[in-house]
Amino acid sequence: MEAIFENGKFSHGAQVARFEHLLAEYTGARHVVGVNSGTDALVLLLRACGLAPGEEVLVPAFSFVASASSVVLAGGLPRFTDIDPVTYAMDPASAADAVSAATRFLMPVHLFSHQADLRALGDLAGRHDLVVVEDSAEAIGARQDGRHAGLHGAGGVLSFFPSKTLGAIGDAGAVLTDRPEIAERVAALRHHGRGGRTLDHFPGISNETDEPGVNSKMDDIQAAVLIAKLGRLESDIVRRAELASAYSERLRDIPGIIRLPLVTSPSADCRDVFYVYLIEVENRDALAAELAENGIGTETYYPVPLPFQPCFADLGHRAGQFPNAEAACARALALPLYPDLELAGVDHVCDVIRSFYLGRAR
């Protein structure tokens, strides 16, 4: 941070350039473009990939609203699919049924602790000539078939919101891609559409504007924080996996728990990363209230399926169209998960859950 103040460039500067380089080394991406949020990363990636007004993007019905709103902000239309009930990612069969003549993009979302089935979705995209862009905002460190999340299609994104596995102290995001033409266009769009060199280059403010862009430059303070935390990312990922296993061991066979997350064994080619430990339970809201009374914070992901959000009401979706997503919305609850959490904390959470359900059983 002292170097930032001495340099006098507080965004889009040397620290951002260094972070992009280090993140490229970590992920294996040929190009990393830092922006000011994961949402902007999605919008700019879609624009850079050529999404045209009115074209459809397949999006799972169970995700944060930004997965779908980014499509609208980029000029497209979200076309929703159901999810796989185990991974919470886009269901390939539902995606196949959703393809229409207007569909041009496919956006799998890697949620919580699992990645989408990118082989099946890639095959689907190939059959229909669809562009794959990954909402890999939560999936830093995750790999499938030897490739980091976000690098299986045209590109992907990362979010560095403070709660993420690699979190800043504010908003920040990045686009990952192996395609230089996409990286170049995203880099221009993030800085008002200006061409040429702008990153860590004061005179770049005077560059000609090639197309209307936005102000989505990453702050150097966020980049500096992320550089410092990148060095402990792998140990944090290992710790999250240990805590997830501890939860699963303690919560197994408790009445009222419908589903625990699948804990997979990492290999050289594939690894899932626990960003969130998500369970599905009966009486979800009552359990969340009970945990809150005992000083335990939780999060409900996501109480309303994306197709039923008010902003998408004009699409005319009805209850029952997305059964797996609708079930998850009614039952999913995230428990505390962060690297500094002690096993005693896991025990406390599980004791309250056990007491809640066994007490109800009596």
Short mmCIF file of the C-alpha atoms (twelve columns), coordinates in Angstrom:
data_MODEL
# 
_entry.id   MODEL 
# 
loop_
_atom_site.group_PDB 
_atom_site.id 
_atom_site.type_symbol 
_atom_site.label_atom_id 
_atom_site.label_alt_id 
_atom_site.label_comp_id 
_atom_site.label_asym_id 
_atom_site.label_seq_id 
_atom_site.Cartn_x 
_atom_site.Cartn_y 
_atom_site.Cartn_z 
_atom_site.pdbx_PDB_model_num 
ATOM 1   C CA . MET A 1   0.000   0.000   0.000   1 
ATOM 2   C CA . GLU A 2   2.926   2.321   0.630   1 
ATOM 3   C CA . ALA A 3   4.026   1.665   -2.954  1 
ATOM 4   C CA . ILE A 4   0.560   2.642   -4.185  1 
ATOM 5   C CA . PHE A 5   0.653   5.961   -2.362  1 
ATOM 6   C CA . GLU A 6   4.167   6.672   -3.598  1 
ATOM 7   C CA . ASN A 7   3.138   5.873   -7.179  1 
ATOM 8   C CA . GLY A 8   0.011   8.031   -7.016  1 
ATOM 9   C CA . LYS A 9   -2.081  5.794   -9.282  1 
ATOM 10  C CA . PHE A 10  -4.860  4.318   -7.200  1 
ATOM 11  C CA . SER A 11  -6.658  2.229   -9.798  1 
ATOM 12  C CA . HIS A 12  -5.645  0.420   -12.959 1 
ATOM 13  C CA . GLY A 13  -2.009  0.668   -11.922 1 
ATOM 14  C CA . ALA A 14  1.093   -1.402  -11.222 1 
ATOM 15  C CA . GLN A 15  -0.464  -3.540  -8.481  1 
ATOM 16  C CA . VAL A 16  -3.321  -4.530  -10.783 1 
ATOM 17  C CA . ALA A 17  -0.828  -5.472  -13.493 1 
ATOM 18  C CA . ARG A 18  1.134   -7.594  -11.013 1 
ATOM 19  C CA . PHE A 19  -1.992  -9.299  -9.713  1 
ATOM 20  C CA . GLU A 20  -3.117  -10.139 -13.243 1 
ATOM 21  C CA . HIS A 21  0.259   -11.753 -13.892 1 
ATOM 22  C CA . LEU A 22  0.211   -13.787 -10.667 1 
ATOM 23  C CA . LEU A 23  -3.377  -14.887 -11.197 1 
ATOM 24  C CA . ALA A 24  -2.549  -16.016 -14.725 1 
ATOM 25  C CA . GLU A 25  0.281   -18.123 -13.310 1 
ATOM 26  C CA . TYR A 26  -2.020  -19.637 -10.681 1 
ATOM 27  C CA . THR A 27  -4.934  -20.460 -12.991 1 
ATOM 28  C CA . GLY A 28  -2.978  -21.250 -16.133 1 
ATOM 29  C CA . ALA A 29  -4.965  -18.680 -18.098 1 
ATOM 30  C CA . ARG A 30  -3.142  -17.032 -20.967 1 
ATOM 31  C CA . HIS A 31  -4.903  -13.760 -20.204 1 
ATOM 32  C CA . VAL A 32  -6.346  -12.251 -17.004 1 
ATOM 33  C CA . VAL A 33  -8.123  -8.891  -17.023 1 
ATOM 34  C CA . GLY A 34  -8.864  -7.302  -13.637 1 
ATOM 35  C CA . VAL A 35  -12.140 -5.399  -13.258 1 
ATOM 36  C CA . ASN A 36  -14.091 -3.940  -10.368 1 
ATOM 37  C CA . SER A 37  -16.541 -6.817  -9.703  1 
ATOM 38  C CA . GLY A 38  -17.494 -10.309 -10.738 1 
ATOM 39  C CA . THR A 39  -20.719 -8.935  -12.197 1 
ATOM 40  C CA . ASP A 40  -18.878 -6.505  -14.448 1 
ATOM 41  C CA . ALA A 41  -16.596 -9.354  -15.454 1 
ATOM 42  C CA . LEU A 42  -19.624 -11.297 -16.731 1 
ATOM 43  C CA . VAL A 43  -21.106 -8.325  -18.552 1 
ATOM 44  C CA . LEU A 44  -17.843 -7.403  -20.251 1 
ATOM 45  C CA . LEU A 45  -17.047 -11.009 -21.132 1 
ATOM 46  C CA . LEU A 46  -20.426 -11.447 -22.815 1 
ATOM 47  C CA . ARG A 47  -19.964 -8.201  -24.729 1 
ATOM 48  C CA . ALA A 48  -16.437 -9.127  -25.752 1 
ATOM 49  C CA . CYS A 49  -17.668 -12.506 -27.016 1 
ATOM 50  C CA . GLY A 50  -20.130 -10.764 -29.312 1 
ATOM 51  C CA . LEU A 51  -23.502 -11.220 -27.609 1 
ATOM 52  C CA . ALA A 52  -25.996 -9.354  -29.792 1 
ATOM 53  C CA . PRO A 53  -29.262 -7.708  -28.670 1 
ATOM 54  C CA . GLY A 54  -32.045 -10.246 -28.261 1 
ATOM 55  C CA . GLU A 55  -29.827 -13.324 -28.373 1 
ATOM 56  C CA . GLU A 56  -30.480 -15.922 -25.683 1 
ATOM 57  C CA . VAL A 57  -28.064 -17.170 -23.049 1 
ATOM 58  C CA . LEU A 58  -28.812 -20.424 -21.200 1 
ATOM 59  C CA . VAL A 59  -28.608 -19.740 -17.446 1 
ATOM 60  C CA . PRO A 60  -29.458 -22.068 -14.538 1 
ATOM 61  C CA . ALA A 61  -32.574 -21.157 -12.552 1 
ATOM 62  C CA . PHE A 62  -30.707 -21.489 -9.241  1 
ATOM 63  C CA . SER A 63  -27.960 -18.889 -8.820  1 
ATOM 64  C CA . PHE A 64  -27.271 -15.356 -7.675  1 
ATOM 65  C CA . VAL A 65  -29.250 -12.829 -9.691  1 
ATOM 66  C CA . ALA A 66  -26.087 -11.446 -11.328 1 
ATOM 67  C CA . SER A 67  -25.785 -14.619 -13.416 1 
ATOM 68  C CA . ALA A 68  -28.954 -13.610 -15.258 1 
ATOM 69  C CA . SER A 69  -28.928 -9.827  -14.876 1 
ATOM 70  C CA . SER A 70  -25.484 -9.689  -16.480 1 
ATOM 71  C CA . VAL A 71  -27.046 -11.169 -19.609 1 
ATOM 72  C CA . VAL A 72  -29.633 -8.389  -19.679 1 
ATOM 73  C CA . LEU A 73  -27.000 -5.719  -19.037 1 
ATOM 74  C CA . ALA A 74  -24.972 -7.085  -21.955 1 
ATOM 75  C CA . GLY A 75  -28.027 -6.843  -24.219 1 
ATOM 76  C CA . GLY A 76  -29.160 -10.472 -24.261 1 
ATOM 77  C CA . LEU A 77  -32.038 -12.518 -22.886 1 
ATOM 78  C CA . PRO A 78  -31.653 -15.199 -20.192 1 
ATOM 79  C CA . ARG A 79  -33.215 -18.561 -21.031 1 
ATOM 80  C CA . PHE A 80  -33.464 -20.594 -17.852 1 
ATOM 81  C CA . THR A 81  -32.683 -24.254 -17.266 1 
ATOM 82  C CA . ASP A 82  -33.143 -26.549 -14.301 1 
ATOM 83  C CA . ILE A 83  -30.211 -27.762 -12.198 1 
ATOM 84  C CA . ASP A 84  -28.642 -31.038 -11.210 1 
ATOM 85  C CA . PRO A 85  -29.913 -31.677 -7.649  1 
ATOM 86  C CA . VAL A 86  -26.493 -32.816 -6.380  1 
ATOM 87  C CA . THR A 87  -24.105 -30.258 -7.887  1 
ATOM 88  C CA . TYR A 88  -26.637 -27.370 -8.133  1 
ATOM 89  C CA . ALA A 89  -25.140 -26.637 -11.556 1 
ATOM 90  C CA . MET A 90  -26.877 -26.507 -14.926 1 
ATOM 91  C CA . ASP A 91  -28.512 -29.813 -15.832 1 
ATOM 92  C CA . PRO A 92  -27.350 -30.795 -19.341 1 
ATOM 93  C CA . ALA A 93  -30.673 -32.495 -20.206 1 
ATOM 94  C CA . SER A 94  -32.678 -29.441 -19.172 1 
ATOM 95  C CA . ALA A 95  -30.268 -27.222 -21.101 1 
ATOM 96  C CA . ALA A 96  -30.756 -29.347 -24.210 1 
ATOM 97  C CA . ASP A 97  -34.535 -28.928 -23.921 1 
ATOM 98  C CA . ALA A 98  -34.149 -25.152 -23.517 1 
ATOM 99  C CA . VAL A 99  -32.159 -24.518 -26.703 1 
ATOM 100 C CA . SER A 100 -34.109 -22.455 -29.230 1 
ATOM 101 C CA . ALA A 101 -33.353 -20.839 -32.552 1 
ATOM 102 C CA . ALA A 102 -32.372 -17.643 -30.701 1 
ATOM 103 C CA . THR A 103 -29.960 -19.341 -28.284 1 
ATOM 104 C CA . ARG A 104 -26.345 -18.407 -28.887 1 
ATOM 105 C CA . PHE A 105 -24.590 -18.708 -25.498 1 
ATOM 106 C CA . LEU A 106 -24.451 -21.266 -22.709 1 
ATOM 107 C CA . MET A 107 -23.471 -20.065 -19.225 1 
ATOM 108 C CA . PRO A 108 -22.825 -22.809 -16.669 1 
ATOM 109 C CA . VAL A 109 -22.498 -21.558 -13.080 1 
ATOM 110 C CA . HIS A 110 -20.167 -23.308 -10.639 1 
ATOM 111 C CA . LEU A 111 -21.868 -22.978 -7.256  1 
ATOM 112 C CA . PHE A 112 -20.806 -23.570 -3.664  1 
ATOM 113 C CA . SER A 113 -18.500 -26.590 -3.926  1 
ATOM 114 C CA . HIS A 114 -19.043 -28.236 -7.315  1 
ATOM 115 C CA . GLN A 115 -18.486 -27.504 -10.964 1 
ATOM 116 C CA . ALA A 116 -20.929 -28.032 -13.775 1 
ATOM 117 C CA . ASP A 117 -20.569 -31.081 -16.033 1 
ATOM 118 C CA . LEU A 118 -18.465 -29.270 -18.602 1 
ATOM 119 C CA . ARG A 119 -17.972 -32.293 -20.816 1 
ATOM 120 C CA . ALA A 120 -21.709 -32.798 -21.318 1 
ATOM 121 C CA . LEU A 121 -22.384 -29.082 -21.645 1 
ATOM 122 C CA . GLY A 122 -19.474 -28.689 -24.040 1 
ATOM 123 C CA . ASP A 123 -20.890 -31.448 -26.216 1 
ATOM 124 C CA . LEU A 124 -24.275 -29.712 -26.177 1 
ATOM 125 C CA . ALA A 125 -22.661 -26.404 -27.135 1 
ATOM 126 C CA . GLY A 126 -20.815 -28.078 -29.983 1 
ATOM 127 C CA . ARG A 127 -23.987 -29.634 -31.382 1 
ATOM 128 C CA . HIS A 128 -25.782 -26.274 -31.449 1 
ATOM 129 C CA . ASP A 129 -22.820 -23.978 -32.162 1 
ATOM 130 C CA . LEU A 130 -23.160 -22.198 -28.798 1 
ATOM 131 C CA . VAL A 131 -20.491 -20.052 -27.139 1 
ATOM 132 C CA . VAL A 132 -19.615 -21.261 -23.628 1 
ATOM 133 C CA . VAL A 133 -18.897 -18.598 -21.006 1 
ATOM 134 C CA . GLU A 134 -18.492 -19.766 -17.415 1 
ATOM 135 C CA . ASP A 135 -19.827 -17.980 -14.368 1 
ATOM 136 C CA . SER A 136 -16.942 -19.312 -12.323 1 
ATOM 137 C CA . ALA A 137 -17.145 -16.435 -9.843  1 
ATOM 138 C CA . GLU A 138 -17.036 -18.824 -6.852  1 
ATOM 139 C CA . ALA A 139 -14.646 -21.387 -8.298  1 
ATOM 140 C CA . ILE A 140 -11.099 -20.137 -7.853  1 
ATOM 141 C CA . GLY A 141 -8.811  -23.135 -7.438  1 
ATOM 142 C CA . ALA A 142 -11.314 -25.564 -8.979  1 
ATOM 143 C CA . ARG A 143 -10.178 -27.712 -11.882 1 
ATOM 144 C CA . GLN A 144 -11.825 -30.179 -14.236 1 
ATOM 145 C CA . ASP A 145 -10.016 -32.301 -16.813 1 
ATOM 146 C CA . GLY A 146 -6.813  -30.475 -15.942 1 
ATOM 147 C CA . ARG A 147 -8.150  -26.998 -16.669 1 
ATOM 148 C CA . HIS A 148 -8.996  -24.276 -14.181 1 
ATOM 149 C CA . ALA A 149 -12.636 -23.256 -13.946 1 
ATOM 150 C CA . GLY A 150 -13.419 -20.540 -16.464 1 
ATOM 151 C CA . LEU A 151 -11.082 -21.872 -19.156 1 
ATOM 152 C CA . HIS A 152 -13.232 -24.555 -20.775 1 
ATOM 153 C CA . GLY A 153 -14.904 -22.260 -23.313 1 
ATOM 154 C CA . ALA A 154 -14.473 -18.714 -24.537 1 
ATOM 155 C CA . GLY A 155 -13.726 -17.492 -21.026 1 
ATOM 156 C CA . GLY A 156 -14.864 -17.256 -17.439 1 
ATOM 157 C CA . VAL A 157 -14.903 -14.909 -14.484 1 
ATOM 158 C CA . LEU A 158 -13.804 -14.711 -10.867 1 
ATOM 159 C CA . SER A 159 -15.261 -12.641 -8.072  1 
ATOM 160 C CA . PHE A 160 -13.184 -11.353 -5.183  1 
ATOM 161 C CA . PHE A 161 -16.063 -10.170 -3.012  1 
ATOM 162 C CA . PRO A 162 -14.809 -10.263 0.609   1 
ATOM 163 C CA . SER A 163 -16.553 -13.542 1.475   1 
ATOM 164 C CA . LYS A 164 -15.080 -15.428 -1.491  1 
ATOM 165 C CA . THR A 165 -12.360 -18.074 -1.154  1 
ATOM 166 C CA . LEU A 166 -9.956  -15.359 -2.324  1 
ATOM 167 C CA . GLY A 167 -11.554 -12.167 -1.091  1 
ATOM 168 C CA . ALA A 168 -10.613 -8.502  -1.313  1 
ATOM 169 C CA . ILE A 169 -11.626 -5.799  1.196   1 
ATOM 170 C CA . GLY A 170 -14.226 -4.517  -1.245  1 
ATOM 171 C CA . ASP A 171 -15.443 -5.392  -4.709  1 
ATOM 172 C CA . ALA A 172 -13.145 -6.746  -7.411  1 
ATOM 173 C CA . GLY A 173 -13.305 -9.308  -10.202 1 
ATOM 174 C CA . ALA A 174 -11.465 -10.717 -13.189 1 
ATOM 175 C CA . VAL A 175 -12.000 -12.226 -16.613 1 
ATOM 176 C CA . LEU A 176 -10.033 -15.368 -17.526 1 
ATOM 177 C CA . THR A 177 -9.554  -16.379 -21.139 1 
ATOM 178 C CA . ASP A 178 -7.072  -18.053 -23.446 1 
ATOM 179 C CA . ARG A 179 -8.201  -15.963 -26.411 1 
ATOM 180 C CA . PRO A 180 -6.203  -12.760 -26.976 1 
ATOM 181 C CA . GLU A 181 -8.959  -11.017 -28.956 1 
ATOM 182 C CA . ILE A 182 -11.414 -11.444 -26.065 1 
ATOM 183 C CA . ALA A 183 -8.880  -10.245 -23.497 1 
ATOM 184 C CA . GLU A 184 -8.049  -7.204  -25.600 1 
ATOM 185 C CA . ARG A 185 -11.681 -6.208  -25.959 1 
ATOM 186 C CA . VAL A 186 -12.454 -6.711  -22.256 1 
ATOM 187 C CA . ALA A 187 -9.375  -4.629  -21.390 1 
ATOM 188 C CA . ALA A 188 -10.664 -1.794  -23.566 1 
ATOM 189 C CA . LEU A 189 -14.270 -2.018  -22.354 1 
ATOM 190 C CA . ARG A 190 -13.240 -1.814  -18.676 1 
ATOM 191 C CA . HIS A 191 -11.586 1.559   -19.341 1 
ATOM 192 C CA . HIS A 192 -14.372 3.350   -21.213 1 
ATOM 193 C CA . GLY A 193 -13.606 1.529   -24.452 1 
ATOM 194 C CA . ARG A 194 -10.228 3.192   -24.886 1 
ATOM 195 C CA . GLY A 195 -7.775  1.432   -27.183 1 
ATOM 196 C CA . GLY A 196 -4.058  0.922   -26.696 1 
ATOM 197 C CA . ARG A 197 -2.230  0.731   -23.417 1 
ATOM 198 C CA . THR A 198 -4.102  2.046   -20.389 1 
ATOM 199 C CA . LEU A 199 -3.072  -0.262  -17.516 1 
ATOM 200 C CA . ASP A 200 -0.456  1.474   -15.329 1 
ATOM 201 C CA . HIS A 201 -0.113  4.187   -17.956 1 
ATOM 202 C CA . PHE A 202 -1.102  7.729   -17.019 1 
ATOM 203 C CA . PRO A 203 -1.162  9.030   -20.631 1 
ATOM 204 C CA . GLY A 204 -3.651  6.288   -21.541 1 
ATOM 205 C CA . ILE A 205 -6.463  8.536   -20.357 1 
ATOM 206 C CA . SER A 206 -6.044  10.389  -23.666 1 
ATOM 207 C CA . ASN A 207 -6.287  7.302   -25.875 1 
ATOM 208 C CA . GLU A 208 -8.973  7.236   -28.540 1 
ATOM 209 C CA . THR A 209 -12.227 5.520   -27.624 1 
ATOM 210 C CA . ASP A 210 -12.915 2.602   -29.954 1 
ATOM 211 C CA . GLU A 211 -16.418 1.777   -28.617 1 
ATOM 212 C CA . PRO A 212 -18.532 2.828   -25.636 1 
ATOM 213 C CA . GLY A 213 -17.227 1.094   -22.541 1 
ATOM 214 C CA . VAL A 214 -17.630 1.449   -18.786 1 
ATOM 215 C CA . ASN A 215 -15.578 2.454   -15.781 1 
ATOM 216 C CA . SER A 216 -14.698 -0.952  -14.373 1 
ATOM 217 C CA . LYS A 217 -11.078 -0.494  -13.394 1 
ATOM 218 C CA . MET A 218 -9.786  -2.530  -10.451 1 
ATOM 219 C CA . ASP A 219 -8.495  -0.502  -7.501  1 
ATOM 220 C CA . ASP A 220 -4.819  -1.043  -6.733  1 
ATOM 221 C CA . ILE A 221 -5.511  -1.373  -3.015  1 
ATOM 222 C CA . GLN A 222 -7.747  -4.365  -3.759  1 
ATOM 223 C CA . ALA A 223 -5.059  -5.822  -6.004  1 
ATOM 224 C CA . ALA A 224 -2.447  -5.405  -3.265  1 
ATOM 225 C CA . VAL A 225 -4.661  -7.207  -0.747  1 
ATOM 226 C CA . LEU A 226 -5.349  -10.002 -3.219  1 
ATOM 227 C CA . ILE A 227 -1.640  -10.407 -3.971  1 
ATOM 228 C CA . ALA A 228 -0.940  -10.806 -0.267  1 
ATOM 229 C CA . LYS A 229 -3.748  -13.331 0.199   1 
ATOM 230 C CA . LEU A 230 -2.953  -15.312 -2.952  1 
ATOM 231 C CA . GLY A 231 0.048   -16.778 -1.156  1 
ATOM 232 C CA . ARG A 232 -2.170  -18.540 1.358   1 
ATOM 233 C CA . LEU A 233 -4.956  -19.519 -1.015  1 
ATOM 234 C CA . GLU A 234 -3.936  -23.165 -1.314  1 
ATOM 235 C CA . SER A 235 -3.736  -23.668 2.459   1 
ATOM 236 C CA . ASP A 236 -7.130  -21.964 2.799   1 
ATOM 237 C CA . ILE A 237 -8.630  -24.346 0.232   1 
ATOM 238 C CA . VAL A 238 -7.251  -27.343 2.123   1 
ATOM 239 C CA . ARG A 239 -8.649  -26.012 5.397   1 
ATOM 240 C CA . ARG A 240 -12.090 -25.461 3.857   1 
ATOM 241 C CA . ALA A 241 -12.092 -29.090 2.688   1 
ATOM 242 C CA . GLU A 242 -11.164 -30.272 6.185   1 
ATOM 243 C CA . LEU A 243 -14.009 -28.275 7.718   1 
ATOM 244 C CA . ALA A 244 -16.465 -29.579 5.123   1 
ATOM 245 C CA . SER A 245 -15.499 -33.161 5.953   1 
ATOM 246 C CA . ALA A 246 -15.912 -32.417 9.655   1 
ATOM 247 C CA . TYR A 247 -19.412 -31.045 9.062   1 
ATOM 248 C CA . SER A 248 -20.427 -34.055 6.984   1 
ATOM 249 C CA . GLU A 249 -19.132 -36.506 9.592   1 
ATOM 250 C CA . ARG A 250 -21.086 -34.809 12.372  1 
ATOM 251 C CA . LEU A 251 -24.316 -34.174 10.456  1 
ATOM 252 C CA . ARG A 252 -24.688 -37.579 8.831   1 
ATOM 253 C CA . ASP A 253 -27.923 -39.421 9.735   1 
ATOM 254 C CA . ILE A 254 -29.567 -36.532 11.602  1 
ATOM 255 C CA . PRO A 255 -33.329 -36.598 10.988  1 
ATOM 256 C CA . GLY A 256 -34.529 -33.533 9.114   1 
ATOM 257 C CA . ILE A 257 -31.405 -33.205 6.968   1 
ATOM 258 C CA . ILE A 258 -32.364 -34.023 3.403   1 
ATOM 259 C CA . ARG A 259 -29.014 -33.681 1.675   1 
ATOM 260 C CA . LEU A 260 -25.385 -33.026 2.557   1 
ATOM 261 C CA . PRO A 261 -22.917 -31.810 -0.050  1 
ATOM 262 C CA . LEU A 262 -20.888 -34.380 -1.897  1 
ATOM 263 C CA . VAL A 263 -17.269 -34.354 -0.726  1 
ATOM 264 C CA . THR A 264 -15.002 -35.447 -3.572  1 
ATOM 265 C CA . SER A 265 -11.367 -36.534 -3.476  1 
ATOM 266 C CA . PRO A 266 -9.068  -34.233 -5.458  1 
ATOM 267 C CA . SER A 267 -6.840  -35.606 -8.200  1 
ATOM 268 C CA . ALA A 268 -4.192  -34.195 -10.486 1 
ATOM 269 C CA . ASP A 269 -6.839  -33.322 -13.089 1 
ATOM 270 C CA . CYS A 270 -9.950  -32.504 -11.040 1 
ATOM 271 C CA . ARG A 271 -10.634 -30.628 -7.819  1 
ATOM 272 C CA . ASP A 272 -13.746 -29.100 -6.333  1 
ATOM 273 C CA . VAL A 273 -13.327 -26.245 -3.856  1 
ATOM 274 C CA . PHE A 274 -15.619 -25.546 -0.915  1 
ATOM 275 C CA . TYR A 275 -16.640 -21.907 -1.073  1 
ATOM 276 C CA . VAL A 276 -19.916 -22.647 0.764   1 
ATOM 277 C CA . TYR A 277 -20.991 -25.652 2.829   1 
ATOM 278 C CA . LEU A 278 -24.620 -26.038 1.781   1 
ATOM 279 C CA . ILE A 279 -27.150 -28.453 3.246   1 
ATOM 280 C CA . GLU A 280 -30.796 -29.061 2.401   1 
ATOM 281 C CA . VAL A 281 -33.096 -29.400 5.386   1 
ATOM 282 C CA . GLU A 282 -36.690 -29.584 6.499   1 
ATOM 283 C CA . ASN A 283 -38.076 -26.463 8.201   1 
ATOM 284 C CA . ARG A 284 -35.177 -24.430 6.812   1 
ATOM 285 C CA . ASP A 285 -36.298 -21.015 8.034   1 
ATOM 286 C CA . ALA A 286 -37.058 -22.257 11.543  1 
ATOM 287 C CA . LEU A 287 -33.634 -23.908 11.748  1 
ATOM 288 C CA . ALA A 288 -31.955 -20.706 10.564  1 
ATOM 289 C CA . ALA A 289 -33.782 -18.775 13.301  1 
ATOM 290 C CA . GLU A 290 -32.693 -21.311 15.914  1 
ATOM 291 C CA . LEU A 291 -29.084 -21.085 14.804  1 
ATOM 292 C CA . ALA A 292 -29.250 -17.278 14.889  1 
ATOM 293 C CA . GLU A 293 -30.543 -17.395 18.462  1 
ATOM 294 C CA . ASN A 294 -27.417 -19.390 19.310  1 
ATOM 295 C CA . GLY A 295 -25.091 -16.860 17.705  1 
ATOM 296 C CA . ILE A 296 -24.611 -18.762 14.454  1 
ATOM 297 C CA . GLY A 297 -24.934 -16.942 11.157  1 
ATOM 298 C CA . THR A 298 -26.339 -18.705 8.093   1 
ATOM 299 C CA . GLU A 299 -27.389 -17.801 4.560   1 
ATOM 300 C CA . THR A 300 -30.312 -19.025 2.482   1 
ATOM 301 C CA . TYR A 301 -29.214 -19.684 -1.100  1 
ATOM 302 C CA . TYR A 302 -31.463 -18.694 -2.889  1 
ATOM 303 C CA . PRO A 303 -35.030 -18.283 -1.590  1 
ATOM 304 C CA . VAL A 304 -36.495 -17.299 -4.986  1 
ATOM 305 C CA . PRO A 305 -35.620 -19.092 -8.244  1 
ATOM 306 C CA . LEU A 306 -34.226 -16.685 -10.828 1 
ATOM 307 C CA . PRO A 307 -37.144 -17.136 -13.280 1 
ATOM 308 C CA . PHE A 308 -39.545 -15.977 -10.550 1 
ATOM 309 C CA . GLN A 309 -37.645 -12.842 -9.584  1 
ATOM 310 C CA . PRO A 310 -39.770 -9.706  -10.232 1 
ATOM 311 C CA . CYS A 311 -37.260 -8.409  -12.779 1 
ATOM 312 C CA . PHE A 312 -37.915 -11.461 -14.974 1 
ATOM 313 C CA . ALA A 313 -41.691 -11.590 -14.516 1 
ATOM 314 C CA . ASP A 314 -42.264 -10.645 -18.152 1 
ATOM 315 C CA . LEU A 315 -40.755 -13.975 -19.239 1 
ATOM 316 C CA . GLY A 316 -43.904 -15.695 -17.934 1 
ATOM 317 C CA . HIS A 317 -42.436 -18.665 -16.065 1 
ATOM 318 C CA . ARG A 318 -44.660 -20.779 -13.805 1 
ATOM 319 C CA . ALA A 319 -44.131 -22.776 -10.624 1 
ATOM 320 C CA . GLY A 320 -43.193 -26.353 -11.394 1 
ATOM 321 C CA . GLN A 321 -41.101 -25.627 -14.488 1 
ATOM 322 C CA . PHE A 322 -37.808 -25.973 -12.610 1 
ATOM 323 C CA . PRO A 323 -38.468 -28.627 -9.937  1 
ATOM 324 C CA . ASN A 324 -34.883 -29.193 -8.772  1 
ATOM 325 C CA . ALA A 325 -34.149 -25.471 -8.506  1 
ATOM 326 C CA . GLU A 326 -37.456 -24.814 -6.727  1 
ATOM 327 C CA . ALA A 327 -36.752 -27.573 -4.189  1 
ATOM 328 C CA . ALA A 328 -33.275 -26.208 -3.486  1 
ATOM 329 C CA . CYS A 329 -34.639 -22.687 -3.015  1 
ATOM 330 C CA . ALA A 330 -37.019 -23.954 -0.345  1 
ATOM 331 C CA . ARG A 331 -34.525 -26.125 1.540   1 
ATOM 332 C CA . ALA A 332 -30.940 -24.875 1.076   1 
ATOM 333 C CA . LEU A 333 -29.022 -23.403 3.996   1 
ATOM 334 C CA . ALA A 334 -25.336 -22.455 4.147   1 
ATOM 335 C CA . LEU A 335 -23.444 -23.031 7.391   1 
ATOM 336 C CA . PRO A 336 -20.402 -21.046 8.573   1 
ATOM 337 C CA . LEU A 337 -17.293 -21.945 6.568   1 
ATOM 338 C CA . TYR A 338 -14.054 -19.969 6.615   1 
ATOM 339 C CA . PRO A 339 -10.415 -20.979 7.154   1 
ATOM 340 C CA . ASP A 340 -10.162 -19.548 10.690  1 
ATOM 341 C CA . LEU A 341 -13.175 -21.550 11.903  1 
ATOM 342 C CA . GLU A 342 -12.156 -23.982 14.641  1 
ATOM 343 C CA . LEU A 343 -13.501 -27.507 15.009  1 
ATOM 344 C CA . ALA A 344 -15.104 -26.388 18.262  1 
ATOM 345 C CA . GLY A 345 -17.183 -23.995 16.181  1 
ATOM 346 C CA . VAL A 346 -18.220 -26.818 13.858  1 
ATOM 347 C CA . ASP A 347 -19.200 -28.861 16.915  1 
ATOM 348 C CA . HIS A 348 -21.332 -25.997 18.224  1 
ATOM 349 C CA . VAL A 349 -23.169 -25.594 14.920  1 
ATOM 350 C CA . CYS A 350 -23.817 -29.322 14.626  1 
ATOM 351 C CA . ASP A 351 -24.947 -29.623 18.260  1 
ATOM 352 C CA . VAL A 352 -27.581 -26.928 17.726  1 
ATOM 353 C CA . ILE A 353 -28.789 -28.615 14.524  1 
ATOM 354 C CA . ARG A 354 -28.950 -32.008 16.225  1 
ATOM 355 C CA . SER A 355 -30.850 -30.557 19.173  1 
ATOM 356 C CA . PHE A 356 -33.289 -28.772 16.835  1 
ATOM 357 C CA . TYR A 357 -34.285 -31.887 14.932  1 
ATOM 358 C CA . LEU A 358 -34.157 -34.378 17.766  1 
ATOM 359 C CA . GLY A 359 -36.162 -32.023 19.927  1 
ATOM 360 C CA . ARG A 360 -38.809 -31.759 17.199  1 
ATOM 361 C CA . ALA A 361 -38.821 -35.556 16.888  1 
ATOM 362 C CA . ARG A 362 -39.631 -35.929 20.579  1 
# 
